[in-house]
Amino acid sequence: MTLNHSITHSLGDGDGDVESTLPGISEGEIVVLRSKRRKKSISAYRQGGRIIISIPARMSKADERSVIPEMIAKIRAQEADESPSETILLDRVTQLLDLYAPEITQRPQSINWRAMRERWGSCTSVDATIRISDRLKGAPAYALDYVLFHEAIHLHHFDHGPEFKAVLARFPEEGRAEAYLEGFEAAERRYMPPTVLPGAQVL
Ligand SMILES: [Zn+2]
């Protein structure tokens, strides 16, 4: 990847009065790039698990501080439009279990989107709560379904033993979904390792 940015400065660099983490933002989620090519425009986009915000190199720190939360809010709002609500996710889990694992009668109490960069989902069987990585917002249905189904099986099978695997293998697009998730992770590693962006502050 070619990074068309000169990174000359980063948010919170130096003067110590900027919060290192913004509310609702997980560590490493926001990367601010200062671009000499940019005159006025600001862009923000999701890349893998991160939000990349590109601003003009000359922008003042005060402007930067006010503009970044706006851009984050914008991205979040777009994603909220694209991502299924918790109710839809709960319905989907019920459908998946009815279809592929009718012997599992447990149902999740709640499903929440969560900023998780190391995992695709998690299931806490004690209180039957499922969390899904927000990296799956906007993912193709088969990939999201696969992760939902995986976590839902954990309501009954707590580990990844042979019984768990046998149930998971009933998901018809397991191979395709695995390939999607692996490709996503490979792209994250390839394009956005933090070491590639010296000077870009990772919040
Ligand atoms: Zn698992």
PDB file of N, CA, C and O in Angstrom, residues 96-121:
ATOM      1  N   LEU A  96     -30.881 -19.268  13.115  1.00  0.00           N
ATOM      2  CA  LEU A  96     -29.724 -20.129  12.845  1.00  0.00           C
ATOM      3  C   LEU A  96     -29.760 -21.397  13.690  1.00  0.00           C
ATOM      4  O   LEU A  96     -29.489 -22.492  13.202  1.00  0.00           O
ATOM      5  N   LEU A  97     -30.131 -21.226  14.971  1.00  0.00           N
ATOM      6  CA  LEU A  97     -30.193 -22.411  15.843  1.00  0.00           C
ATOM      7  C   LEU A  97     -31.340 -23.329  15.414  1.00  0.00           C
ATOM      8  O   LEU A  97     -31.184 -24.548  15.377  1.00  0.00           O
ATOM      9  N   ASP A  98     -32.482 -22.753  15.077  1.00  0.00           N
ATOM     10  CA  ASP A  98     -33.611 -23.580  14.605  1.00  0.00           C
ATOM     11  C   ASP A  98     -33.219 -24.380  13.366  1.00  0.00           C
ATOM     12  O   ASP A  98     -33.571 -25.544  13.221  1.00  0.00           O
ATOM     13  N   LEU A  99     -32.502 -23.730  12.476  1.00  0.00           N
ATOM     14  CA  LEU A  99     -32.123 -24.361  11.212  1.00  0.00           C
ATOM     15  C   LEU A  99     -31.060 -25.439  11.376  1.00  0.00           C
ATOM     16  O   LEU A  99     -31.183 -26.526  10.838  1.00  0.00           O
ATOM     17  N   TYR A 100     -29.990 -25.090  12.086  1.00  0.00           N
ATOM     18  CA  TYR A 100     -28.807 -25.953  12.054  1.00  0.00           C
ATOM     19  C   TYR A 100     -28.520 -26.674  13.371  1.00  0.00           C
ATOM     20  O   TYR A 100     -27.702 -27.595  13.391  1.00  0.00           O
ATOM     21  N   ALA A 101     -29.120 -26.225  14.452  1.00  0.00           N
ATOM     22  CA  ALA A 101     -28.842 -26.873  15.737  1.00  0.00           C
ATOM     23  C   ALA A 101     -30.096 -26.870  16.610  1.00  0.00           C
ATOM     24  O   ALA A 101     -30.104 -26.302  17.700  1.00  0.00           O
ATOM     25  N   PRO A 102     -31.170 -27.502  16.129  1.00  0.00           N
ATOM     26  CA  PRO A 102     -32.441 -27.450  16.878  1.00  0.00           C
ATOM     27  C   PRO A 102     -32.342 -28.064  18.264  1.00  0.00           C
ATOM     28  O   PRO A 102     -33.168 -27.765  19.134  1.00  0.00           O
ATOM     29  N   GLU A 103     -31.315 -28.905  18.488  1.00  0.00           N
ATOM     30  CA  GLU A 103     -31.185 -29.524  19.827  1.00  0.00           C
ATOM     31  C   GLU A 103     -30.697 -28.514  20.870  1.00  0.00           C
ATOM     32  O   GLU A 103     -30.805 -28.752  22.071  1.00  0.00           O
ATOM     33  N   ILE A 104     -30.157 -27.392  20.402  1.00  0.00           N
ATOM     34  CA  ILE A 104     -29.729 -26.355  21.369  1.00  0.00           C
ATOM     35  C   ILE A 104     -30.922 -25.457  21.658  1.00  0.00           C
ATOM     36  O   ILE A 104     -31.427 -24.764  20.774  1.00  0.00           O
ATOM     37  N   THR A 105     -31.378 -25.507  22.890  1.00  0.00           N
ATOM     38  CA  THR A 105     -32.606 -24.764  23.231  1.00  0.00           C
ATOM     39  C   THR A 105     -32.304 -23.451  23.947  1.00  0.00           C
ATOM     40  O   THR A 105     -33.171 -22.603  24.091  1.00  0.00           O
ATOM     41  N   GLN A 106     -31.061 -23.303  24.384  1.00  0.00           N
ATOM     42  CA  GLN A 106     -30.709 -22.043  25.057  1.00  0.00           C
ATOM     43  C   GLN A 106     -30.763 -20.895  24.040  1.00  0.00           C
ATOM     44  O   GLN A 106     -30.465 -21.085  22.865  1.00  0.00           O
ATOM     45  N   ARG A 107     -31.129 -19.742  24.528  1.00  0.00           N
ATOM     46  CA  ARG A 107     -31.136 -18.544  23.681  1.00  0.00           C
ATOM     47  C   ARG A 107     -30.394 -17.424  24.400  1.00  0.00           C
ATOM     48  O   ARG A 107     -30.440 -17.344  25.627  1.00  0.00           O
ATOM     49  N   PRO A 108     -29.719 -16.560  23.629  1.00  0.00           N
ATOM     50  CA  PRO A 108     -29.000 -15.463  24.303  1.00  0.00           C
ATOM     51  C   PRO A 108     -29.968 -14.473  24.961  1.00  0.00           C
ATOM     52  O   PRO A 108     -31.050 -14.235  24.440  1.00  0.00           O
ATOM     53  N   GLN A 109     -29.543 -13.933  26.078  1.00  0.00           N
ATOM     54  CA  GLN A 109     -30.315 -12.872  26.746  1.00  0.00           C
ATOM     55  C   GLN A 109     -30.086 -11.542  26.035  1.00  0.00           C
ATOM     56  O   GLN A 109     -30.972 -10.700  25.994  1.00  0.00           O
ATOM     57  N   SER A 110     -28.892 -11.382  25.533  1.00  0.00           N
ATOM     58  CA  SER A 110     -28.593 -10.136  24.822  1.00  0.00           C
ATOM     59  C   SER A 110     -27.456 -10.367  23.839  1.00  0.00           C
ATOM     60  O   SER A 110     -26.639 -11.278  24.015  1.00  0.00           O
ATOM     61  N   ILE A 111     -27.457  -9.547  22.810  1.00  0.00           N
ATOM     62  CA  ILE A 111     -26.338  -9.533  21.863  1.00  0.00           C
ATOM     63  C   ILE A 111     -25.952  -8.079  21.664  1.00  0.00           C
ATOM     64  O   ILE A 111     -26.823  -7.241  21.400  1.00  0.00           O
ATOM     65  N   ASN A 112     -24.696  -7.795  21.831  1.00  0.00           N
ATOM     66  CA  ASN A 112     -24.241  -6.408  21.652  1.00  0.00           C
ATOM     67  C   ASN A 112     -23.071  -6.332  20.697  1.00  0.00           C
ATOM     68  O   ASN A 112     -22.218  -7.207  20.678  1.00  0.00           O
ATOM     69  N   TRP A 113     -23.059  -5.249  19.927  1.00  0.00           N
ATOM     70  CA  TRP A 113     -21.858  -4.916  19.159  1.00  0.00           C
ATOM     71  C   TRP A 113     -20.807  -4.419  20.130  1.00  0.00           C
ATOM     72  O   TRP A 113     -21.122  -3.700  21.080  1.00  0.00           O
ATOM     73  N   ARG A 114     -19.587  -4.748  19.897  1.00  0.00           N
ATOM     74  CA  ARG A 114     -18.503  -4.346  20.779  1.00  0.00           C
ATOM     75  C   ARG A 114     -17.272  -4.025  19.934  1.00  0.00           C
ATOM     76  O   ARG A 114     -17.021  -4.724  18.959  1.00  0.00           O
ATOM     77  N   ALA A 115     -16.561  -2.987  20.311  1.00  0.00           N
ATOM     78  CA  ALA A 115     -15.294  -2.706  19.630  1.00  0.00           C
ATOM     79  C   ALA A 115     -14.280  -3.747  20.100  1.00  0.00           C
ATOM     80  O   ALA A 115     -13.792  -3.676  21.216  1.00  0.00           O
ATOM     81  N   MET A 116     -14.055  -4.759  19.274  1.00  0.00           N
ATOM     82  CA  MET A 116     -13.107  -5.815  19.641  1.00  0.00           C
ATOM     83  C   MET A 116     -12.223  -6.038  18.431  1.00  0.00           C
ATOM     84  O   MET A 116     -12.725  -6.323  17.350  1.00  0.00           O
ATOM     85  N   ARG A 117     -10.927  -5.907  18.606  1.00  0.00           N
ATOM     86  CA  ARG A 117     -10.046  -6.084  17.465  1.00  0.00           C
ATOM     87  C   ARG A 117      -9.329  -7.416  17.478  1.00  0.00           C
ATOM     88  O   ARG A 117      -8.761  -7.836  16.479  1.00  0.00           O
ATOM     89  N   GLU A 118      -9.342  -8.083  18.617  1.00  0.00           N
ATOM     90  CA  GLU A 118      -8.624  -9.354  18.703  1.00  0.00           C
ATOM     91  C   GLU A 118      -9.543 -10.547  18.480  1.00  0.00           C
ATOM     92  O   GLU A 118      -9.086 -11.646  18.232  1.00  0.00           O
ATOM     93  N   ARG A 119     -10.819 -10.330  18.619  1.00  0.00           N
ATOM     94  CA  ARG A 119     -11.763 -11.440  18.513  1.00  0.00           C
ATOM     95  C   ARG A 119     -12.935 -11.020  17.647  1.00  0.00           C
ATOM     96  O   ARG A 119     -13.239  -9.842  17.510  1.00  0.00           O
ATOM     97  N   TRP A 120     -13.611 -12.037  17.089  1.00  0.00           N
ATOM     98  CA  TRP A 120     -14.790 -11.760  16.263  1.00  0.00           C
ATOM     99  C   TRP A 120     -16.070 -11.778  17.091  1.00  0.00           C
ATOM    100  O   TRP A 120     -17.064 -11.160  16.732  1.00  0.00           O
ATOM    101  N   GLY A 121     -16.014 -12.502  18.153  1.00  0.00           N
ATOM    102  CA  GLY A 121     -17.198 -12.562  19.004  1.00  0.00           C
ATOM    103  C   GLY A 121     -16.837 -13.213  20.317  1.00  0.00           C
ATOM    104  O   GLY A 121     -15.749 -13.766  20.476  1.00  0.00           O
TER     105      GLY A 121
END
